[in-house]
């Protein structure tokens, strides 16, 4: 590339009229910076010197450039634009890596491409580089003591990017999983809720049920100081009673979480947990920003009398209080649910196992809350503490 840029008479005459005839080439390495009378010329010089530096590995430029010939990044398929920082590539091991950007949970493409300079893009790259230098580069005319090579490390890498074009492209689909918090549930008193028919689908089946009055408000919780940000999370869940959908039992389900492993028999669904936006000051305008998945909660019984570990006492911090609760046996298993055909977003872990919890005292004063979810705006007054729900992995028996 340096040969092309440094000795092509037509290109040289375009930016430095008469220079080629004067010295037999278009080299601009002599240190006479008075030849730069506009930013097009300076842009040409930076691109030529960048190519020179790569060609002769000036200051390790070749190694740096080699790492950039393989580019991996999260991408937006609709706009064809990268998301987050560009990944790195180790040419020795052949291993590439990319940092997962701060994105909402969901499915995203990761694009990997090999890039190389394309001389057909040279003029466009010079034009773009000229604009960049005029906005943020050195002032013209350059003084004779200006160190063009030193400034190359500041400007060269970004100026040469418009000349790079992909030679090969691969796309891999990547799932960003939702984090599942612990939840401390409180008895919620609500008036004026109308029953609603819904269809629920989860790992245990599909059923049509009626959603009845609210039961609890479950607040994201910081357990034993493990997740200080949880107490300020907007991801609340409101639980609603479900109409009786008939008897059901799935035996031999194994639940595993921070409290250990327990064998459960899963019975009929009793509760639907609905993502809810919550405010202590005014009704939220919409449920946006609330936890992503619905959960259907099933009554559970221990498969054997000795199968449940003793979780003991834990410290729970929510938006309302910090309190110690004594965790007892599991009472409900809550699994991600598609309500009326809505998608389920992958999370890790996927499920919640709710334990009966005993504690001293109660919220004082009991807050009145405004909430908004898919069932509309509601007002709740919180009462006593109830279950503590813990992120849980499940293993179900083969069918």
Tab-separated table of C-alpha atoms in Angstrom:
chain	number	residue	atom	x	y	z
A	1	UNK	CA	0.000	0.000	0.000
A	2	UNK	CA	2.867	2.372	0.768
A	3	UNK	CA	4.290	1.852	-2.715
A	4	UNK	CA	0.948	2.688	-4.254
A	5	UNK	CA	0.484	5.776	-2.131
A	6	UNK	CA	4.074	6.938	-2.190
A	7	UNK	CA	4.990	6.685	-5.866
A	8	UNK	CA	1.839	6.890	-7.952
A	9	UNK	CA	2.432	10.064	-9.977
A	10	UNK	CA	-1.227	10.748	-10.699
A	11	UNK	CA	-2.189	10.484	-7.026
A	12	UNK	CA	0.826	12.517	-5.964
A	13	UNK	CA	0.037	15.307	-8.429
A	14	UNK	CA	-3.539	15.396	-7.138
A	15	UNK	CA	-2.415	16.369	-3.628
A	16	UNK	CA	1.114	17.756	-4.113
A	17	UNK	CA	1.318	19.346	-7.592
A	18	UNK	CA	4.898	19.382	-8.898
A	19	UNK	CA	6.388	17.402	-5.987
A	20	UNK	CA	6.837	14.212	-8.020
A	21	UNK	CA	8.780	16.033	-10.775
A	22	UNK	CA	10.842	17.898	-8.195
A	23	UNK	CA	12.149	14.883	-6.269
A	24	UNK	CA	11.265	11.876	-8.443
A	25	UNK	CA	8.812	10.490	-5.882
A	26	UNK	CA	6.051	11.546	-3.541
A	27	UNK	CA	7.898	10.725	-0.321
A	28	UNK	CA	7.039	13.110	2.493
A	29	UNK	CA	9.602	11.908	5.024
A	30	UNK	CA	12.113	14.689	4.687
A	31	UNK	CA	10.907	16.689	7.659
A	32	UNK	CA	9.837	19.723	5.621
A	33	UNK	CA	6.328	20.189	6.944
A	34	UNK	CA	5.816	23.493	5.178
A	35	UNK	CA	4.536	21.493	2.201
A	36	UNK	CA	1.235	20.859	4.029
A	37	UNK	CA	-1.024	23.708	3.020
A	38	UNK	CA	-4.364	21.935	3.533
A	39	UNK	CA	-5.832	19.005	5.435
A	40	UNK	CA	-6.194	16.839	2.329
A	41	UNK	CA	-2.393	16.805	2.060
A	42	UNK	CA	-2.008	16.079	5.767
A	43	UNK	CA	-4.538	13.249	5.546
A	44	UNK	CA	-2.619	11.770	2.605
A	45	UNK	CA	0.593	11.954	4.642
A	46	UNK	CA	-0.908	10.258	7.695
A	47	UNK	CA	-2.316	7.398	5.613
A	48	UNK	CA	0.986	6.961	3.757
A	49	UNK	CA	2.998	6.968	6.977
A	50	UNK	CA	0.571	4.543	8.624
A	51	UNK	CA	1.121	2.176	5.708
A	52	UNK	CA	4.887	2.752	5.966
A	53	UNK	CA	4.817	2.003	9.694
A	54	UNK	CA	2.919	-1.221	9.175
A	55	UNK	CA	5.164	-2.277	6.297
A	56	UNK	CA	8.373	-1.843	8.330
A	57	UNK	CA	6.850	-2.629	11.753
A	58	UNK	CA	7.626	0.837	13.061
A	59	UNK	CA	7.089	0.825	16.826
A	60	UNK	CA	5.348	-2.552	16.646
A	61	UNK	CA	2.773	-1.238	14.177
A	62	UNK	CA	2.672	-4.491	12.181
A	63	UNK	CA	1.734	-6.528	15.237
A	64	UNK	CA	-0.915	-3.995	16.209
A	65	UNK	CA	-2.340	-3.983	12.706
A	66	UNK	CA	-2.372	-7.790	12.556
A	67	UNK	CA	-4.571	-7.918	15.640
A	68	UNK	CA	-7.027	-5.602	13.925
A	69	UNK	CA	-7.340	-7.673	10.751
A	70	UNK	CA	-9.769	-9.929	12.571
A	71	UNK	CA	-12.724	-8.026	13.971
A	72	UNK	CA	-15.421	-9.494	16.203
A	73	UNK	CA	-18.280	-7.475	17.621
A	74	UNK	CA	-21.890	-7.654	18.678
A	75	UNK	CA	-24.017	-6.234	15.897
A	76	UNK	CA	-27.422	-4.811	15.118
A	77	UNK	CA	-28.670	-6.721	12.094
A	78	UNK	CA	-31.214	-4.047	11.210
A	79	UNK	CA	-28.679	-1.209	10.989
A	80	UNK	CA	-25.537	-3.256	10.187
A	81	UNK	CA	-23.768	-1.332	12.951
A	82	UNK	CA	-21.483	-2.734	15.675
A	83	UNK	CA	-22.630	-2.678	19.296
A	84	UNK	CA	-20.152	-2.207	22.136
A	85	UNK	CA	-16.396	-2.428	21.909
A	86	UNK	CA	-14.586	-4.355	19.206
A	87	UNK	CA	-13.230	-7.767	20.167
A	88	UNK	CA	-9.572	-8.800	20.244
A	89	UNK	CA	-7.684	-11.483	18.343
A	90	UNK	CA	-4.543	-13.374	19.341
A	91	UNK	CA	-2.713	-14.300	16.112
A	92	UNK	CA	-0.515	-16.791	17.989
A	93	UNK	CA	-3.300	-18.927	19.442
A	94	UNK	CA	-5.960	-18.015	16.884
A	95	UNK	CA	-8.397	-17.219	19.681
A	96	UNK	CA	-10.749	-14.265	19.421
A	97	UNK	CA	-12.808	-12.782	22.228
A	98	UNK	CA	-15.375	-10.030	22.638
A	99	UNK	CA	-16.745	-8.284	25.734
A	100	UNK	CA	-20.502	-8.646	26.150
A	101	UNK	CA	-21.966	-5.115	26.050
A	102	UNK	CA	-24.633	-3.835	28.408
A	103	UNK	CA	-27.703	-4.964	26.476
A	104	UNK	CA	-31.197	-6.010	27.382
A	105	UNK	CA	-31.580	-9.800	27.571
A	106	UNK	CA	-32.354	-11.396	24.227
A	107	UNK	CA	-30.860	-12.913	21.075
A	108	UNK	CA	-28.054	-10.991	19.355
A	109	UNK	CA	-25.719	-11.723	16.435
A	110	UNK	CA	-21.960	-11.655	16.932
A	111	UNK	CA	-20.239	-10.788	13.647
A	112	UNK	CA	-16.679	-11.877	12.922
A	113	UNK	CA	-14.854	-10.628	9.846
A	114	UNK	CA	-11.361	-10.545	8.353
A	115	UNK	CA	-10.495	-7.097	7.036
A	116	UNK	CA	-7.777	-5.740	4.761
A	117	UNK	CA	-6.997	-2.370	3.141
A	118	UNK	CA	-8.823	-1.660	-0.090
A	119	UNK	CA	-7.000	0.868	-2.283
A	120	UNK	CA	-10.193	1.543	-4.188
A	121	UNK	CA	-11.373	3.299	-1.036
A	122	UNK	CA	-8.259	5.441	-0.743
A	123	UNK	CA	-9.693	8.710	-2.019
A	124	UNK	CA	-12.796	8.408	0.161
A	125	UNK	CA	-10.579	7.599	3.163
A	126	UNK	CA	-8.427	10.681	2.509
A	127	UNK	CA	-11.544	12.844	2.287
A	128	UNK	CA	-12.890	11.484	5.569
A	129	UNK	CA	-9.480	11.755	7.238
A	130	UNK	CA	-9.209	15.370	6.088
A	131	UNK	CA	-12.495	16.223	7.822
A	132	UNK	CA	-11.398	14.437	11.007
A	133	UNK	CA	-8.043	16.223	11.119
A	134	UNK	CA	-9.610	19.602	10.497
A	135	UNK	CA	-11.972	19.047	13.437
A	136	UNK	CA	-9.547	17.515	15.933
A	137	UNK	CA	-6.065	17.353	14.430
A	138	UNK	CA	-3.038	19.658	14.586
A	139	UNK	CA	-3.333	23.221	13.350
A	140	UNK	CA	-1.829	24.219	10.012
A	141	UNK	CA	0.791	25.209	9.111
A	142	UNK	CA	2.761	22.606	11.045
A	143	UNK	CA	5.910	23.836	12.795
A	144	UNK	CA	9.195	22.263	11.646
A	145	UNK	CA	9.672	20.648	15.063
A	146	UNK	CA	6.312	18.842	14.781
A	147	UNK	CA	6.766	15.086	15.342
A	148	UNK	CA	4.576	13.593	12.652
A	149	UNK	CA	5.605	10.022	13.535
A	150	UNK	CA	4.681	10.461	17.199
A	151	UNK	CA	1.283	11.875	16.302
A	152	UNK	CA	0.768	8.917	13.993
A	153	UNK	CA	-0.126	6.717	16.965
A	154	UNK	CA	-2.886	9.147	17.880
A	155	UNK	CA	-4.436	9.626	14.448
A	156	UNK	CA	-3.229	6.847	12.141
A	157	UNK	CA	-5.324	3.900	13.417
A	158	UNK	CA	-8.642	5.753	13.215
A	159	UNK	CA	-7.857	7.404	9.856
A	160	UNK	CA	-7.072	4.126	8.124
A	161	UNK	CA	-10.296	2.410	9.237
A	162	UNK	CA	-12.401	3.716	6.278
A	163	UNK	CA	-10.000	1.937	3.903
A	164	UNK	CA	-10.547	-1.441	5.531
A	165	UNK	CA	-13.101	-3.743	3.934
A	166	UNK	CA	-14.227	-7.253	4.894
A	167	UNK	CA	-12.792	-10.240	3.049
A	168	UNK	CA	-14.909	-12.826	4.872
A	169	UNK	CA	-17.802	-12.655	7.292
A	170	UNK	CA	-19.316	-15.053	9.804
A	171	UNK	CA	-22.247	-14.578	12.159
A	172	UNK	CA	-22.900	-16.475	15.371
A	173	UNK	CA	-26.097	-16.064	17.387
A	174	UNK	CA	-25.493	-15.255	21.065
A	175	UNK	CA	-28.032	-15.219	23.896
A	176	UNK	CA	-27.754	-12.597	26.623
A	177	UNK	CA	-29.487	-14.084	29.628
A	178	UNK	CA	-31.571	-12.165	32.113
A	179	UNK	CA	-30.295	-12.139	35.677
A	180	UNK	CA	-32.772	-13.567	38.163
A	181	UNK	CA	-32.854	-11.850	41.558
A	182	UNK	CA	-33.883	-13.205	44.920
A	183	UNK	CA	-37.336	-11.931	45.888
A	184	UNK	CA	-38.813	-11.169	49.290
A	185	UNK	CA	-42.603	-11.334	49.072
A	186	UNK	CA	-45.045	-9.244	51.133
A	187	UNK	CA	-48.774	-9.656	51.575
A	188	UNK	CA	-50.463	-7.090	49.305
A	189	UNK	CA	-53.891	-5.615	49.932
A	190	UNK	CA	-55.538	-4.449	46.733
A	191	UNK	CA	-59.078	-3.384	45.909
A	192	UNK	CA	-60.987	-3.183	42.647
A	193	UNK	CA	-59.249	-5.915	40.625
A	194	UNK	CA	-61.363	-7.653	37.972
A	195	UNK	CA	-60.862	-11.325	37.088
A	196	UNK	CA	-59.119	-11.969	33.745
A	197	UNK	CA	-58.966	-15.146	31.619
A	198	UNK	CA	-55.504	-16.048	30.285
A	199	UNK	CA	-53.712	-18.959	28.644
A	200	UNK	CA	-50.469	-20.037	30.325
A	201	UNK	CA	-47.757	-22.268	28.832
A	202	UNK	CA	-44.691	-23.499	30.694
A	203	UNK	CA	-42.522	-26.601	31.060
A	204	UNK	CA	-45.362	-28.457	32.801
A	205	UNK	CA	-48.065	-27.825	30.205
A	206	UNK	CA	-50.578	-25.380	28.717
A	207	UNK	CA	-53.822	-24.412	30.432
A	208	UNK	CA	-56.575	-21.796	30.383
A	209	UNK	CA	-57.109	-20.193	33.787
A	210	UNK	CA	-58.632	-17.115	35.386
A	211	UNK	CA	-56.389	-14.601	37.119
A	212	UNK	CA	-58.013	-13.469	40.336
A	213	UNK	CA	-57.109	-11.005	43.104
A	214	UNK	CA	-53.489	-10.009	43.842
A	215	UNK	CA	-51.822	-11.959	46.623
A	216	UNK	CA	-48.254	-10.693	47.152
A	217	UNK	CA	-45.821	-8.088	45.963
A	218	UNK	CA	-42.350	-9.626	45.622
A	219	UNK	CA	-39.450	-7.169	45.862
A	220	UNK	CA	-35.965	-7.876	44.441
A	221	UNK	CA	-33.722	-8.701	47.375
A	222	UNK	CA	-30.065	-8.616	48.311
A	223	UNK	CA	-29.412	-11.837	50.251
A	224	UNK	CA	-26.499	-11.767	52.701
A	225	UNK	CA	-24.900	-8.839	50.870
A	226	UNK	CA	-24.314	-10.864	47.675
A	227	UNK	CA	-25.963	-8.392	45.306
A	228	UNK	CA	-26.120	-4.822	46.691
A	229	UNK	CA	-27.732	-3.516	43.492
A	230	UNK	CA	-30.741	-5.825	43.861
A	231	UNK	CA	-32.418	-3.649	46.501
A	232	UNK	CA	-32.662	-0.753	44.025
A	233	UNK	CA	-33.704	-2.894	41.057
A	234	UNK	CA	-36.982	-1.923	39.311
A	235	UNK	CA	-37.816	-5.596	38.665
A	236	UNK	CA	-40.779	-6.318	40.950
A	237	UNK	CA	-43.239	-9.197	40.643
A	238	UNK	CA	-46.901	-9.160	41.646
A	239	UNK	CA	-48.461	-12.536	42.343
A	240	UNK	CA	-52.131	-13.242	41.546
A	241	UNK	CA	-54.292	-16.169	42.568
A	242	UNK	CA	-55.299	-18.552	39.787
A	243	UNK	CA	-58.555	-20.416	39.402
A	244	UNK	CA	-58.324	-24.134	40.079
A	245	UNK	CA	-57.164	-25.749	36.839
A	246	UNK	CA	-57.539	-29.322	38.075
A	247	UNK	CA	-55.199	-31.727	39.867
A	248	UNK	CA	-51.672	-32.302	38.621
A	249	UNK	CA	-48.562	-33.982	39.962
A	250	UNK	CA	-45.064	-34.318	38.542
A	251	UNK	CA	-42.889	-36.468	40.792
A	252	UNK	CA	-39.139	-36.569	41.113
A	253	UNK	CA	-38.289	-32.961	40.195
A	254	UNK	CA	-34.884	-31.924	41.541
A	255	UNK	CA	-34.372	-28.268	42.470
A	256	UNK	CA	-30.877	-26.925	43.133
A	257	UNK	CA	-29.925	-23.481	44.421
A	258	UNK	CA	-27.746	-21.761	47.025
A	259	UNK	CA	-29.532	-23.630	49.795
A	260	UNK	CA	-28.704	-27.032	48.317
A	261	UNK	CA	-30.552	-29.715	46.386
A	262	UNK	CA	-34.071	-30.905	47.152
A	263	UNK	CA	-36.383	-33.494	45.566
A	264	UNK	CA	-39.926	-32.230	45.002
A	265	UNK	CA	-43.321	-33.393	43.878
A	266	UNK	CA	-44.922	-30.600	41.853
A	267	UNK	CA	-48.660	-30.180	42.275
A	268	UNK	CA	-51.276	-27.865	40.759
A	269	UNK	CA	-50.595	-24.237	39.745
A	270	UNK	CA	-51.806	-21.695	42.291
A	271	UNK	CA	-50.235	-18.318	41.473
A	272	UNK	CA	-49.174	-16.227	38.471
A	273	UNK	CA	-46.290	-13.796	39.021
A	274	UNK	CA	-46.482	-10.753	36.749
A	275	UNK	CA	-43.622	-8.266	36.091
A	276	UNK	CA	-44.584	-4.904	37.591
A	277	UNK	CA	-43.259	-1.362	37.705
A	278	UNK	CA	-43.561	0.033	41.243
A	279	UNK	CA	-43.411	3.528	42.732
A	280	UNK	CA	-43.916	4.870	46.248
A	281	UNK	CA	-44.830	8.364	45.005
A	282	UNK	CA	-47.042	8.206	41.884
A	283	UNK	CA	-48.549	5.654	39.477
A	284	UNK	CA	-45.922	4.516	36.937
A	285	UNK	CA	-46.835	5.569	33.411
A	286	UNK	CA	-46.164	2.084	32.028
A	287	UNK	CA	-44.823	-1.332	33.105
A	288	UNK	CA	-41.692	-0.810	31.001
A	289	UNK	CA	-38.445	-1.735	32.703
A	290	UNK	CA	-39.994	-4.392	34.880
A	291	UNK	CA	-38.744	-7.974	35.084
A	292	UNK	CA	-38.991	-9.745	31.766
A	293	UNK	CA	-40.707	-13.080	32.449
A	294	UNK	CA	-44.006	-14.159	33.945
A	295	UNK	CA	-43.877	-17.132	36.330
A	296	UNK	CA	-46.476	-19.771	37.110
A	297	UNK	CA	-46.067	-20.971	40.680
A	298	UNK	CA	-46.960	-24.556	41.624
A	299	UNK	CA	-47.525	-25.946	45.085
A	300	UNK	CA	-44.774	-28.404	45.984
A	301	UNK	CA	-44.260	-31.134	48.555
A	302	UNK	CA	-41.006	-32.778	49.576
A	303	UNK	CA	-40.496	-36.076	47.815
A	304	UNK	CA	-38.954	-37.545	50.978
A	305	UNK	CA	-39.019	-36.363	54.560
A	306	UNK	CA	-35.236	-36.002	54.746
A	307	UNK	CA	-34.594	-34.412	51.336
A	308	UNK	CA	-34.639	-30.703	52.264
A	309	UNK	CA	-31.500	-28.946	53.611
A	310	UNK	CA	-31.881	-26.391	56.405
A	311	UNK	CA	-31.119	-22.953	54.931
A	312	UNK	CA	-30.985	-21.310	58.358
A	313	UNK	CA	-31.217	-17.539	58.889
A	314	UNK	CA	-30.321	-15.042	56.173
A	315	UNK	CA	-30.212	-11.267	55.945
A	316	UNK	CA	-32.517	-9.801	53.312
A	317	UNK	CA	-32.342	-6.227	52.017
A	318	UNK	CA	-35.144	-4.809	49.850
A	319	UNK	CA	-36.248	-1.317	48.855
A	320	UNK	CA	-38.321	-1.249	52.061
A	321	UNK	CA	-36.102	-2.704	54.793
A	322	UNK	CA	-33.174	-4.839	55.897
A	323	UNK	CA	-34.257	-7.795	58.010
A	324	UNK	CA	-33.244	-11.248	59.107
A	325	UNK	CA	-35.522	-14.106	58.098
A	326	UNK	CA	-35.429	-17.762	59.053
A	327	UNK	CA	-35.878	-19.836	55.909
A	328	UNK	CA	-37.924	-22.994	56.213
A	329	UNK	CA	-39.260	-25.580	53.781
A	330	UNK	CA	-40.072	-24.857	50.119
A	331	UNK	CA	-43.724	-24.138	49.375
A	332	UNK	CA	-43.913	-23.111	45.680
A	333	UNK	CA	-41.952	-23.662	42.517
A	334	UNK	CA	-42.235	-20.802	39.994
A	335	UNK	CA	-41.283	-21.454	36.362
A	336	UNK	CA	-40.999	-19.048	33.377
A	337	UNK	CA	-44.311	-18.818	31.573
A	338	UNK	CA	-45.669	-17.649	28.250
A	339	UNK	CA	-48.870	-15.704	28.907
A	340	UNK	CA	-51.208	-15.599	25.911
A	341	UNK	CA	-48.388	-16.609	23.558
A	342	UNK	CA	-45.858	-13.985	24.680
A	343	UNK	CA	-42.192	-15.006	24.400
A	344	UNK	CA	-40.103	-16.292	27.282
A	345	UNK	CA	-36.690	-14.670	27.603
A	346	UNK	CA	-33.830	-16.973	28.533
A	347	UNK	CA	-32.475	-16.383	32.024
A	348	UNK	CA	-29.954	-17.911	34.376
A	349	UNK	CA	-31.093	-19.584	36.516
A	350	UNK	CA	-34.539	-19.899	34.969
A	351	UNK	CA	-36.765	-20.623	37.962
A	352	UNK	CA	-37.642	-19.479	41.469
A	353	UNK	CA	-38.153	-21.766	44.454
A	354	UNK	CA	-40.119	-19.994	47.189
A	355	UNK	CA	-39.545	-20.912	50.832
A	356	UNK	CA	-41.730	-20.208	53.812
A	357	UNK	CA	-39.860	-17.634	55.895
A	358	UNK	CA	-40.299	-16.587	59.506
A	359	UNK	CA	-39.222	-13.185	60.824
A	360	UNK	CA	-39.836	-10.804	63.695
A	361	UNK	CA	-41.938	-7.672	63.377
A	362	UNK	CA	-43.348	-6.245	60.181
A	363	UNK	CA	-42.973	-3.229	57.929
A	364	UNK	CA	-43.525	-0.109	60.010
A	365	UNK	CA	-45.028	1.952	58.614
A	366	UNK	CA	-46.568	-0.310	55.986
A	367	UNK	CA	-46.005	1.469	52.649
A	368	UNK	CA	-48.709	2.192	50.114
A	369	UNK	CA	-47.429	1.530	46.595
A	370	UNK	CA	-48.488	2.383	43.076
A	371	UNK	CA	-47.826	-0.231	40.423
A	372	UNK	CA	-48.393	-0.840	36.748
A	373	UNK	CA	-48.279	-4.109	34.839
A	374	UNK	CA	-50.072	-5.814	31.951
A	375	UNK	CA	-53.244	-5.892	34.045
A	376	UNK	CA	-53.248	-2.112	34.465
A	377	UNK	CA	-52.526	0.356	37.261
A	378	UNK	CA	-53.149	-0.741	40.843
A	379	UNK	CA	-52.590	0.518	44.370
A	380	UNK	CA	-51.329	-1.817	47.076
A	381	UNK	CA	-50.682	-1.616	50.786
A	382	UNK	CA	-48.010	-4.019	51.952
A	383	UNK	CA	-48.507	-6.263	54.949
A	384	UNK	CA	-46.557	-9.064	56.573
A	385	UNK	CA	-43.513	-10.759	55.095
A	386	UNK	CA	-44.173	-14.040	53.384
A	387	UNK	CA	-42.073	-16.275	51.136
A	388	UNK	CA	-38.448	-15.771	50.146
A	389	UNK	CA	-37.975	-16.829	46.511
A	390	UNK	CA	-34.541	-18.040	45.396
A	391	UNK	CA	-33.129	-18.448	41.834
A	392	UNK	CA	-33.132	-22.175	41.109
A	393	UNK	CA	-32.090	-24.718	38.481
A	394	UNK	CA	-34.412	-27.660	37.784
A	395	UNK	CA	-33.955	-31.210	36.617
A	396	UNK	CA	-37.184	-32.949	35.620
A	397	UNK	CA	-37.583	-36.711	35.174
A	398	UNK	CA	-37.379	-38.105	31.645
A	399	UNK	CA	-40.742	-38.814	30.053
